[in-house]
PDB file of C-alpha atoms in Angstrom:
ATOM      1  CA  UNK A   1     -24.074  48.283 -32.978  1.00 42.00           C
ATOM      2  CA  UNK A   2     -25.092  44.599 -32.985  1.00 46.00           C
ATOM      3  CA  UNK A   3     -23.157  42.217 -35.199  1.00 46.00           C
ATOM      4  CA  UNK A   4     -25.182  40.203 -37.703  1.00 45.00           C
ATOM      5  CA  UNK A   5     -25.270  36.425 -38.049  1.00 45.00           C
ATOM      6  CA  UNK A   6     -23.268  36.716 -41.277  1.00 47.00           C
ATOM      7  CA  UNK A   7     -20.025  36.881 -39.331  1.00 42.00           C
ATOM      8  CA  UNK A   8     -20.983  35.439 -35.917  1.00 45.00           C
ATOM      9  CA  UNK A   9     -18.920  32.326 -36.677  1.00 47.00           C
ATOM     10  CA  UNK A  10     -15.799  34.267 -37.675  1.00 48.00           C
ATOM     11  CA  UNK A  11     -12.776  34.751 -35.497  1.00 48.00           C
ATOM     12  CA  UNK A  12     -12.860  38.022 -33.536  1.00 57.00           C
ATOM     13  CA  UNK A  13     -10.496  39.826 -35.940  1.00 66.00           C
ATOM     14  CA  UNK A  14     -11.505  37.987 -39.106  1.00 76.00           C
ATOM     15  CA  UNK A  15     -13.609  40.438 -41.179  1.00 83.00           C
ATOM     16  CA  UNK A  16     -16.390  39.456 -43.618  1.00 89.00           C
ATOM     17  CA  UNK A  17     -14.256  39.300 -46.751  1.00 88.00           C
ATOM     18  CA  UNK A  18     -17.097  39.786 -49.221  1.00 92.00           C
ATOM     19  CA  UNK A  19     -17.985  43.006 -47.446  1.00 92.00           C
ATOM     20  CA  UNK A  20     -14.355  44.150 -47.332  1.00 92.00           C
ATOM     21  CA  UNK A  21     -14.081  43.524 -51.081  1.00 92.00           C
ATOM     22  CA  UNK A  22     -17.194  45.639 -51.709  1.00 92.00           C
ATOM     23  CA  UNK A  23     -15.843  48.483 -49.564  1.00 92.00           C
ATOM     24  CA  UNK A  24     -12.462  48.395 -51.351  1.00 92.00           C
ATOM     25  CA  UNK A  25     -14.220  48.732 -54.700  1.00 92.00           C
ATOM     26  CA  UNK A  26     -16.352  51.649 -53.414  1.00 91.00           C
ATOM     27  CA  UNK A  27     -13.303  53.452 -52.034  1.00 90.00           C
ATOM     28  CA  UNK A  28     -11.193  52.853 -55.138  1.00 91.00           C
ATOM     29  CA  UNK A  29     -13.874  53.652 -57.735  1.00 90.00           C
ATOM     30  CA  UNK A  30     -15.658  56.407 -55.849  1.00 88.00           C
ATOM     31  CA  UNK A  31     -19.272  55.203 -55.975  1.00 90.00           C
ATOM     32  CA  UNK A  32     -21.568  52.306 -55.174  1.00 92.00           C
ATOM     33  CA  UNK A  33     -22.744  52.178 -58.790  1.00 92.00           C
ATOM     34  CA  UNK A  34     -19.212  51.769 -60.161  1.00 92.00           C
ATOM     35  CA  UNK A  35     -18.402  49.153 -57.517  1.00 91.00           C
ATOM     36  CA  UNK A  36     -21.555  47.227 -58.428  1.00 92.00           C
ATOM     37  CA  UNK A  37     -20.586  47.201 -62.110  1.00 93.00           C
ATOM     38  CA  UNK A  38     -17.091  45.891 -61.341  1.00 92.00           C
ATOM     39  CA  UNK A  39     -18.322  43.231 -58.921  1.00 92.00           C
ATOM     40  CA  UNK A  40     -21.219  42.233 -61.198  1.00 93.00           C
ATOM     41  CA  UNK A  41     -23.809  42.595 -58.442  1.00 94.00           C
ATOM     42  CA  UNK A  42     -26.609  45.090 -57.837  1.00 94.00           C
ATOM     43  CA  UNK A  43     -26.021  48.472 -56.142  1.00 91.00           C
ATOM     44  CA  UNK A  44     -28.339  47.398 -53.330  1.00 94.00           C
ATOM     45  CA  UNK A  45     -26.152  44.322 -52.737  1.00 93.00           C
ATOM     46  CA  UNK A  46     -23.088  46.560 -52.537  1.00 91.00           C
ATOM     47  CA  UNK A  47     -24.884  48.827 -50.048  1.00 92.00           C
ATOM     48  CA  UNK A  48     -25.794  45.774 -47.985  1.00 94.00           C
ATOM     49  CA  UNK A  49     -22.165  44.618 -47.910  1.00 93.00           C
ATOM     50  CA  UNK A  50     -21.045  48.086 -46.839  1.00 91.00           C
ATOM     51  CA  UNK A  51     -23.529  48.054 -43.953  1.00 93.00           C
ATOM     52  CA  UNK A  52     -22.342  44.568 -42.991  1.00 93.00           C
ATOM     53  CA  UNK A  53     -18.746  45.764 -42.756  1.00 91.00           C
ATOM     54  CA  UNK A  54     -19.703  48.880 -40.796  1.00 91.00           C
ATOM     55  CA  UNK A  55     -21.666  46.704 -38.382  1.00 92.00           C
ATOM     56  CA  UNK A  56     -18.679  44.409 -37.927  1.00 91.00           C
ATOM     57  CA  UNK A  57     -16.328  47.359 -37.296  1.00 90.00           C
ATOM     58  CA  UNK A  58     -18.946  49.096 -35.209  1.00 91.00           C
ATOM     59  CA  UNK A  59     -18.324  52.414 -36.920  1.00 92.00           C
ATOM     60  CA  UNK A  60     -19.492  54.204 -40.087  1.00 92.00           C
ATOM     61  CA  UNK A  61     -16.939  54.303 -42.915  1.00 91.00           C
ATOM     62  CA  UNK A  62     -18.847  56.548 -45.340  1.00 90.00           C
ATOM     63  CA  UNK A  63     -21.273  59.442 -45.279  1.00 91.00           C
ATOM     64  CA  UNK A  64     -23.472  61.287 -47.726  1.00 88.00           C
ATOM     65  CA  UNK A  65     -22.454  64.677 -49.030  1.00 86.00           C
ATOM     66  CA  UNK A  66     -25.351  65.760 -51.192  1.00 82.00           C
ATOM     67  CA  UNK A  67     -25.857  62.916 -53.668  1.00 81.00           C
ATOM     68  CA  UNK A  68     -22.280  61.704 -53.339  1.00 86.00           C
ATOM     69  CA  UNK A  69     -20.997  59.036 -51.008  1.00 88.00           C
ATOM     70  CA  UNK A  70     -17.647  60.009 -49.472  1.00 90.00           C
ATOM     71  CA  UNK A  71     -15.253  58.296 -47.085  1.00 90.00           C
ATOM     72  CA  UNK A  72     -15.108  59.416 -43.495  1.00 91.00           C
ATOM     73  CA  UNK A  73     -11.685  59.675 -41.875  1.00 91.00           C
ATOM     74  CA  UNK A  74     -12.140  56.154 -40.488  1.00 92.00           C
ATOM     75  CA  UNK A  75     -12.982  54.917 -43.984  1.00 89.00           C
ATOM     76  CA  UNK A  76      -9.923  56.583 -45.509  1.00 91.00           C
ATOM     77  CA  UNK A  77      -7.692  55.034 -42.860  1.00 92.00           C
ATOM     78  CA  UNK A  78      -9.202  51.588 -43.351  1.00 90.00           C
ATOM     79  CA  UNK A  79      -8.860  51.842 -47.129  1.00 90.00           C
ATOM     80  CA  UNK A  80      -5.176  52.779 -46.839  1.00 90.00           C
ATOM     81  CA  UNK A  81      -4.654  49.716 -44.649  1.00 88.00           C
ATOM     82  CA  UNK A  82      -6.348  47.188 -46.958  1.00 89.00           C
ATOM     83  CA  UNK A  83      -5.316  48.653 -50.323  1.00 89.00           C
ATOM     84  CA  UNK A  84      -1.856  47.050 -50.342  1.00 86.00           C
ATOM     85  CA  UNK A  85      -3.330  43.678 -49.382  1.00 88.00           C
ATOM     86  CA  UNK A  86      -5.676  43.778 -52.370  1.00 88.00           C
ATOM     87  CA  UNK A  87      -2.782  44.790 -54.639  1.00 87.00           C
ATOM     88  CA  UNK A  88      -0.830  41.753 -53.464  1.00 86.00           C
ATOM     89  CA  UNK A  89      -3.830  39.506 -54.098  1.00 87.00           C
ATOM     90  CA  UNK A  90      -4.317  40.898 -57.606  1.00 85.00           C
ATOM     91  CA  UNK A  91      -0.633  40.492 -58.470  1.00 83.00           C
ATOM     92  CA  UNK A  92      -0.550  36.938 -57.113  1.00 82.00           C
ATOM     93  CA  UNK A  93      -3.692  36.039 -59.056  1.00 81.00           C
ATOM     94  CA  UNK A  94      -2.301  37.504 -62.263  1.00 77.00           C
ATOM     95  CA  UNK A  95       0.948  35.603 -61.755  1.00 70.00           C
ATOM     96  CA  UNK A  96      -0.901  32.291 -61.357  1.00 71.00           C
ATOM     97  CA  UNK A  97      -3.016  33.023 -64.426  1.00 70.00           C
ATOM     98  CA  UNK A  98       0.065  33.771 -66.492  1.00 63.00           C
ATOM     99  CA  UNK A  99       1.698  30.545 -65.334  1.00 60.00           C
ATOM    100  CA  UNK A 100      -1.346  28.458 -66.190  1.00 57.00           C
ATOM    101  CA  UNK A 101      -1.633  30.115 -69.591  1.00 51.00           C
ATOM    102  CA  UNK A 102       2.013  29.507 -70.486  1.00 58.00           C
ATOM    103  CA  UNK A 103       3.860  26.251 -70.998  1.00 79.00           C
ATOM    104  CA  UNK A 104       6.223  26.742 -68.111  1.00 88.00           C
ATOM    105  CA  UNK A 105       8.500  24.371 -66.224  1.00 92.00           C
ATOM    106  CA  UNK A 106      10.624  25.241 -63.191  1.00 92.00           C
ATOM    107  CA  UNK A 107      14.020  23.683 -62.515  1.00 94.00           C
ATOM    108  CA  UNK A 108      16.143  24.265 -59.432  1.00 92.00           C
ATOM    109  CA  UNK A 109      19.925  24.059 -59.632  1.00 91.00           C
ATOM    110  CA  UNK A 110      23.032  24.418 -57.563  1.00 89.00           C
ATOM    111  CA  UNK A 111      24.681  27.617 -58.932  1.00 90.00           C
ATOM    112  CA  UNK A 112      27.866  25.989 -60.286  1.00 92.00           C
ATOM    113  CA  UNK A 113      25.828  23.301 -62.052  1.00 94.00           C
ATOM    114  CA  UNK A 114      23.803  26.036 -63.699  1.00 94.00           C
ATOM    115  CA  UNK A 115      26.801  28.088 -64.784  1.00 92.00           C
ATOM    116  CA  UNK A 116      29.110  25.267 -65.789  1.00 92.00           C
ATOM    117  CA  UNK A 117      26.764  22.747 -67.374  1.00 95.00           C
ATOM    118  CA  UNK A 118      23.078  23.691 -67.711  1.00 96.00           C
ATOM    119  CA  UNK A 119      23.131  27.249 -69.055  1.00 95.00           C
ATOM    120  CA  UNK A 120      25.805  26.602 -71.747  1.00 93.00           C
ATOM    121  CA  UNK A 121      23.540  23.854 -73.138  1.00 95.00           C
ATOM    122  CA  UNK A 122      20.168  25.524 -72.595  1.00 96.00           C
ATOM    123  CA  UNK A 123      20.039  27.112 -76.055  1.00 95.00           C
ATOM    124  CA  UNK A 124      19.728  23.597 -77.492  1.00 95.00           C
ATOM    125  CA  UNK A 125      16.613  22.842 -75.466  1.00 96.00           C
ATOM    126  CA  UNK A 126      15.048  26.210 -76.268  1.00 95.00           C
ATOM    127  CA  UNK A 127      15.704  25.670 -79.949  1.00 95.00           C
ATOM    128  CA  UNK A 128      13.906  22.313 -79.796  1.00 93.00           C
ATOM    129  CA  UNK A 129      11.103  23.628 -77.556  1.00 93.00           C
ATOM    130  CA  UNK A 130      10.514  27.300 -78.433  1.00 92.00           C
ATOM    131  CA  UNK A 131       7.067  27.368 -76.793  1.00 89.00           C
ATOM    132  CA  UNK A 132       8.260  26.262 -73.346  1.00 92.00           C
ATOM    133  CA  UNK A 133       9.214  28.875 -70.758  1.00 91.00           C
ATOM    134  CA  UNK A 134      12.030  27.766 -68.444  1.00 93.00           C
ATOM    135  CA  UNK A 135      12.067  29.134 -64.906  1.00 92.00           C
ATOM    136  CA  UNK A 136      15.499  28.569 -63.330  1.00 93.00           C
ATOM    137  CA  UNK A 137      15.813  28.946 -59.551  1.00 89.00           C
ATOM    138  CA  UNK A 138      18.468  28.192 -56.958  1.00 87.00           C
ATOM    139  CA  UNK A 139      18.354  24.840 -55.196  1.00 82.00           C
ATOM    140  CA  UNK A 140      18.798  25.188 -51.463  1.00 68.00           C
ATOM    141  CA  UNK A 141      21.241  22.291 -51.103  1.00 60.00           C
ATOM    142  CA  UNK A 142      21.266  22.776 -47.314  1.00 56.00           C
ATOM    143  CA  UNK A 143      17.506  22.171 -47.142  1.00 55.00           C
ATOM    144  CA  UNK A 144      16.163  20.367 -50.188  1.00 59.00           C
ATOM    145  CA  UNK A 145      12.763  19.997 -48.496  1.00 58.00           C
ATOM    146  CA  UNK A 146      12.053  23.635 -49.330  1.00 56.00           C
ATOM    147  CA  UNK A 147      12.314  22.935 -53.070  1.00 66.00           C
ATOM    148  CA  UNK A 148       9.018  23.447 -54.945  1.00 76.00           C
ATOM    149  CA  UNK A 149      10.432  23.128 -58.480  1.00 87.00           C
ATOM    150  CA  UNK A 150       9.084  20.663 -61.043  1.00 91.00           C
ATOM    151  CA  UNK A 151      12.577  19.244 -61.564  1.00 94.00           C
ATOM    152  CA  UNK A 152      15.587  19.655 -59.322  1.00 93.00           C
ATOM    153  CA  UNK A 153      19.211  18.774 -59.941  1.00 93.00           C
ATOM    154  CA  UNK A 154      20.608  17.626 -56.621  1.00 91.00           C
ATOM    155  CA  UNK A 155      24.022  16.691 -55.355  1.00 91.00           C
ATOM    156  CA  UNK A 156      24.462  13.798 -52.956  1.00 90.00           C
ATOM    157  CA  UNK A 157      24.047  10.035 -52.681  1.00 91.00           C
ATOM    158  CA  UNK A 158      20.675   9.894 -54.464  1.00 90.00           C
ATOM    159  CA  UNK A 159      18.221   9.440 -51.590  1.00 89.00           C
ATOM    160  CA  UNK A 160      15.741  12.226 -50.754  1.00 88.00           C
ATOM    161  CA  UNK A 161      12.443  11.614 -49.001  1.00 87.00           C
ATOM    162  CA  UNK A 162       9.461  12.270 -51.245  1.00 87.00           C
ATOM    163  CA  UNK A 163      11.480  12.305 -54.499  1.00 90.00           C
ATOM    164  CA  UNK A 164      12.328   9.938 -57.309  1.00 92.00           C
ATOM    165  CA  UNK A 165      15.941  10.360 -58.389  1.00 94.00           C
ATOM    166  CA  UNK A 166      18.037   9.245 -61.335  1.00 95.00           C
ATOM    167  CA  UNK A 167      21.791   9.695 -61.574  1.00 96.00           C
ATOM    168  CA  UNK A 168      22.611  12.365 -64.110  1.00 96.00           C
ATOM    169  CA  UNK A 169      26.393  12.570 -63.980  1.00 94.00           C
ATOM    170  CA  UNK A 170      29.469  11.778 -61.942  1.00 94.00           C
ATOM    171  CA  UNK A 171      30.682  14.025 -59.154  1.00 93.00           C
ATOM    172  CA  UNK A 172      34.319  12.946 -59.377  1.00 94.00           C
ATOM    173  CA  UNK A 173      36.885  15.674 -58.679  1.00 96.00           C
ATOM    174  CA  UNK A 174      40.197  16.534 -60.308  1.00 96.00           C
ATOM    175  CA  UNK A 175      42.912  19.013 -59.247  1.00 96.00           C
ATOM    176  CA  UNK A 176      42.786  22.280 -61.181  1.00 97.00           C
ATOM    177  CA  UNK A 177      44.315  25.745 -61.113  1.00 96.00           C
ATOM    178  CA  UNK A 178      44.298  28.863 -63.255  1.00 96.00           C
ATOM    179  CA  UNK A 179      46.612  29.542 -66.200  1.00 94.00           C
ATOM    180  CA  UNK A 180      48.076  32.473 -64.266  1.00 93.00           C
ATOM    181  CA  UNK A 181      48.862  30.153 -61.342  1.00 94.00           C
ATOM    182  CA  UNK A 182      50.855  27.904 -63.711  1.00 93.00           C
ATOM    183  CA  UNK A 183      52.790  30.890 -65.033  1.00 92.00           C
ATOM    184  CA  UNK A 184      53.673  31.872 -61.479  1.00 92.00           C
ATOM    185  CA  UNK A 185      54.586  28.450 -60.097  1.00 91.00           C
ATOM    186  CA  UNK A 186      55.545  26.503 -63.219  1.00 89.00           C
ATOM    187  CA  UNK A 187      54.339  23.185 -64.583  1.00 88.00           C
ATOM    188  CA  UNK A 188      53.920  20.307 -62.152  1.00 90.00           C
ATOM    189  CA  UNK A 189      55.163  16.844 -63.044  1.00 92.00           C
ATOM    190  CA  UNK A 190      54.281  14.832 -59.935  1.00 93.00           C
ATOM    191  CA  UNK A 191      51.525  15.081 -57.306  1.00 93.00           C
ATOM    192  CA  UNK A 192      53.986  15.697 -54.459  1.00 90.00           C
ATOM    193  CA  UNK A 193      54.974  18.988 -56.102  1.00 92.00           C
ATOM    194  CA  UNK A 194      51.554  20.266 -55.012  1.00 91.00           C
ATOM    195  CA  UNK A 195      52.408  19.923 -51.329  1.00 89.00           C
ATOM    196  CA  UNK A 196      54.068  23.340 -50.787  1.00 89.00           C
ATOM    197  CA  UNK A 197      51.612  25.226 -53.021  1.00 92.00           C
ATOM    198  CA  UNK A 198      48.473  27.081 -51.836  1.00 93.00           C
ATOM    199  CA  UNK A 199      45.534  24.681 -51.704  1.00 94.00           C
ATOM    200  CA  UNK A 200      41.850  25.647 -51.695  1.00 96.00           C
ATOM    201  CA  UNK A 201      39.105  23.608 -50.025  1.00 94.00           C
ATOM    202  CA  UNK A 202      35.567  23.152 -51.348  1.00 91.00           C
ATOM    203  CA  UNK A 203      33.144  22.613 -48.420  1.00 86.00           C
ATOM    204  CA  UNK A 204      35.543  20.533 -46.274  1.00 87.00           C
ATOM    205  CA  UNK A 205      39.264  20.002 -45.713  1.00 88.00           C
ATOM    206  CA  UNK A 206      39.694  16.215 -45.884  1.00 90.00           C
ATOM    207  CA  UNK A 207      39.380  15.732 -49.636  1.00 92.00           C
ATOM    208  CA  UNK A 208      42.885  16.899 -50.457  1.00 93.00           C
ATOM    209  CA  UNK A 209      44.306  14.424 -47.894  1.00 91.00           C
ATOM    210  CA  UNK A 210      42.358  11.618 -49.544  1.00 91.00           C
ATOM    211  CA  UNK A 211      43.526  12.667 -52.999  1.00 93.00           C
ATOM    212  CA  UNK A 212      47.198  12.726 -51.967  1.00 92.00           C
ATOM    213  CA  UNK A 213      46.901   9.311 -50.323  1.00 91.00           C
ATOM    214  CA  UNK A 214      45.266   7.922 -53.471  1.00 92.00           C
ATOM    215  CA  UNK A 215      48.072   9.462 -55.556  1.00 91.00           C
ATOM    216  CA  UNK A 216      50.671   7.721 -53.421  1.00 91.00           C
ATOM    217  CA  UNK A 217      51.944  10.815 -51.593  1.00 90.00           C
ATOM    218  CA  UNK A 218      52.633   9.643 -48.045  1.00 80.00           C
ATOM    219  CA  UNK A 219      54.021  12.766 -46.415  1.00 74.00           C
ATOM    220  CA  UNK A 220      51.719  14.529 -43.931  1.00 62.00           C
ATOM    221  CA  UNK A 221      49.596  17.241 -45.492  1.00 68.00           C
ATOM    222  CA  UNK A 222      48.610  20.455 -43.839  1.00 67.00           C
ATOM    223  CA  UNK A 223      44.863  21.154 -43.892  1.00 74.00           C
ATOM    224  CA  UNK A 224      45.236  24.907 -43.917  1.00 81.00           C
ATOM    225  CA  UNK A 225      44.169  27.259 -46.679  1.00 89.00           C
ATOM    226  CA  UNK A 226      40.918  29.011 -47.535  1.00 93.00           C
ATOM    227  CA  UNK A 227      37.722  26.929 -47.443  1.00 94.00           C
ATOM    228  CA  UNK A 228      34.616  27.899 -49.444  1.00 94.00           C
ATOM    229  CA  UNK A 229      31.000  26.963 -48.861  1.00 88.00           C
ATOM    230  CA  UNK A 230      30.188  25.894 -52.403  1.00 88.00           C
ATOM    231  CA  UNK A 231      31.675  25.199 -55.805  1.00 91.00           C
ATOM    232  CA  UNK A 232      30.845  28.599 -57.263  1.00 92.00           C
ATOM    233  CA  UNK A 233      32.903  30.369 -54.612  1.00 94.00           C
ATOM    234  CA  UNK A 234      35.699  27.827 -55.052  1.00 96.00           C
ATOM    235  CA  UNK A 235      35.673  28.424 -58.810  1.00 96.00           C
ATOM    236  CA  UNK A 236      36.007  32.179 -58.289  1.00 96.00           C
ATOM    237  CA  UNK A 237      38.961  31.604 -55.972  1.00 96.00           C
ATOM    238  CA  UNK A 238      40.695  29.338 -58.495  1.00 97.00           C
ATOM    239  CA  UNK A 239      40.078  31.785 -61.331  1.00 96.00           C
ATOM    240  CA  UNK A 240      41.651  34.567 -59.288  1.00 95.00           C
ATOM    241  CA  UNK A 241      44.830  32.534 -58.848  1.00 94.00           C
ATOM    242  CA  UNK A 242      44.478  31.958 -55.098  1.00 95.00           C
ATOM    243  CA  UNK A 243      45.517  28.316 -55.357  1.00 95.00           C
ATOM    244  CA  UNK A 244      44.705  24.808 -56.565  1.00 96.00           C
ATOM    245  CA  UNK A 245      41.381  23.105 -55.853  1.00 96.00           C
ATOM    246  CA  UNK A 246      39.708  19.764 -56.331  1.00 96.00           C
ATOM    247  CA  UNK A 247      36.669  20.476 -58.498  1.00 96.00           C
ATOM    248  CA  UNK A 248      33.990  18.358 -60.132  1.00 94.00           C
ATOM    249  CA  UNK A 249      35.103  17.972 -63.719  1.00 92.00           C
ATOM    250  CA  UNK A 250      31.741  17.955 -65.580  1.00 91.00           C
ATOM    251  CA  UNK A 251      30.908  21.396 -64.171  1.00 93.00           C
ATOM    252  CA  UNK A 252      34.140  23.112 -65.135  1.00 94.00           C
ATOM    253  CA  UNK A 253      34.470  21.746 -68.677  1.00 91.00           C
ATOM    254  CA  UNK A 254      33.864  25.169 -70.289  1.00 91.00           C
ATOM    255  CA  UNK A 255      36.750  26.645 -68.295  1.00 94.00           C
ATOM    256  CA  UNK A 256      39.039  23.694 -69.096  1.00 94.00           C
ATOM    257  CA  UNK A 257      38.119  23.811 -72.796  1.00 93.00           C
ATOM    258  CA  UNK A 258      38.849  27.547 -72.980  1.00 93.00           C
ATOM    259  CA  UNK A 259      42.206  27.122 -71.250  1.00 93.00           C
ATOM    260  CA  UNK A 260      41.246  29.430 -68.398  1.00 94.00           C
ATOM    261  CA  UNK A 261      41.643  26.519 -66.004  1.00 95.00           C
ATOM    262  CA  UNK A 262      44.212  23.730 -66.196  1.00 95.00           C
ATOM    263  CA  UNK A 263      43.723  20.142 -65.042  1.00 95.00           C
ATOM    264  CA  UNK A 264      46.948  19.371 -63.214  1.00 95.00           C
ATOM    265  CA  UNK A 265      46.688  15.580 -63.132  1.00 94.00           C
ATOM    266  CA  UNK A 266      44.226  13.136 -64.636  1.00 93.00           C
ATOM    267  CA  UNK A 267      43.704  11.513 -61.258  1.00 94.00           C
ATOM    268  CA  UNK A 268      40.044  11.828 -60.272  1.00 95.00           C
ATOM    269  CA  UNK A 269      38.794  11.146 -56.768  1.00 94.00           C
ATOM    270  CA  UNK A 270      35.285   9.943 -55.977  1.00 94.00           C
ATOM    271  CA  UNK A 271      33.756  10.968 -52.637  1.00 90.00           C
ATOM    272  CA  UNK A 272      30.563   8.987 -53.315  1.00 91.00           C
ATOM    273  CA  UNK A 273      28.418  11.985 -54.235  1.00 92.00           C
ATOM    274  CA  UNK A 274      27.002  12.584 -57.698  1.00 94.00           C
ATOM    275  CA  UNK A 275      24.457  14.757 -59.511  1.00 95.00           C
ATOM    276  CA  UNK A 276      20.885  13.476 -59.690  1.00 95.00           C
ATOM    277  CA  UNK A 277      17.786  14.480 -61.603  1.00 96.00           C
ATOM    278  CA  UNK A 278      14.927  14.537 -59.079  1.00 94.00           C
ATOM    279  CA  UNK A 279      11.154  14.819 -59.422  1.00 93.00           C
ATOM    280  CA  UNK A 280       8.479  14.726 -56.737  1.00 89.00           C
ATOM    281  CA  UNK A 281       7.143  11.244 -56.015  1.00 89.00           C
ATOM    282  CA  UNK A 282       3.611  12.453 -55.266  1.00 87.00           C
ATOM    283  CA  UNK A 283       2.908  14.086 -58.635  1.00 86.00           C
ATOM    284  CA  UNK A 284       3.481  13.588 -62.334  1.00 91.00           C
ATOM    285  CA  UNK A 285       5.426  15.931 -64.584  1.00 92.00           C
ATOM    286  CA  UNK A 286       3.607  17.957 -67.206  1.00 91.00           C
ATOM    287  CA  UNK A 287       4.430  17.345 -70.845  1.00 92.00           C
ATOM    288  CA  UNK A 288       6.770  20.335 -70.672  1.00 93.00           C
ATOM    289  CA  UNK A 289       8.490  18.831 -67.644  1.00 94.00           C
ATOM    290  CA  UNK A 290       8.835  15.470 -69.389  1.00 95.00           C
ATOM    291  CA  UNK A 291      10.421  17.205 -72.377  1.00 95.00           C
ATOM    292  CA  UNK A 292      12.994  18.864 -70.117  1.00 97.00           C
ATOM    293  CA  UNK A 293      13.640  15.636 -68.206  1.00 97.00           C
ATOM    294  CA  UNK A 294      14.308  13.659 -71.399  1.00 96.00           C
ATOM    295  CA  UNK A 295      16.554  16.411 -72.745  1.00 97.00           C
ATOM    296  CA  UNK A 296      18.610  16.552 -69.536  1.00 97.00           C
ATOM    297  CA  UNK A 297      19.160  12.788 -69.547  1.00 96.00           C
ATOM    298  CA  UNK A 298      20.081  12.829 -73.222  1.00 95.00           C
ATOM    299  CA  UNK A 299      22.549  15.688 -72.789  1.00 95.00           C
ATOM    300  CA  UNK A 300      24.171  14.055 -69.769  1.00 94.00           C
ATOM    301  CA  UNK A 301      24.514  10.721 -71.574  1.00 91.00           C
ATOM    302  CA  UNK A 302      26.130  12.378 -74.589  1.00 83.00           C
ATOM    303  CA  UNK A 303      28.680  14.525 -72.791  1.00 60.00           C
TER     304      UNK A 303
END
């Protein structure tokens, strides 16, 4: 069966999509007439598209049984194969339509920032902006380039290619432990009393050494003890009473205020990394995004 010029320029396995769409409608609805009504074209145009697809595949997909058009076995198999693809397309299209119809803004966050700072304050923004839908996603802090959010809260030194950044809050750390840890080991009066106690490490093991040196403790410090990949895991370890950790104070305020966690010494250490509000440099925020940006800056300034 000779292929027509309609798809001569296509890749060898790239089907004529208009014809595939017509066949999917025929198979799903059961007739050319119903497919024509859905596609808003004439029945003869649908028949033409069906013939185009059959010519491309070099096999008949349908046959007449009396006055009815039915699928041959090849047609049933082909329909099963393309049905899920059309479902995905319809769902994706509906999702985009819903997004465009709603006043939505997406923000990406490091988990501990979300739990310790953003979510406890979010009710205030929603109260001021009841018509805005907030979409909160995880920020991949190992690969920020994969971030497609409107606004992202990032942790670092403030320089990311393709983004404008503004410092939101300090990343200084203080030593903390759980209330149960204090009951077990007693109150601590001086930093050197921490030396024999279990210490937890957030991301790397050098920060405790730097903190002890800054606090005037000169004795060598072991660098052993559990290390955790991010602050959320470190927080869980501290809450469970595993040991003391250096944590970033703005993100654990709810736990300090409730008394669940205890700040051992008011001796912060600054490793040069802070939290930044970032937006893409190649596009402008929507009004909804601007509202969220202004609210974030205002909340951070007032904390």
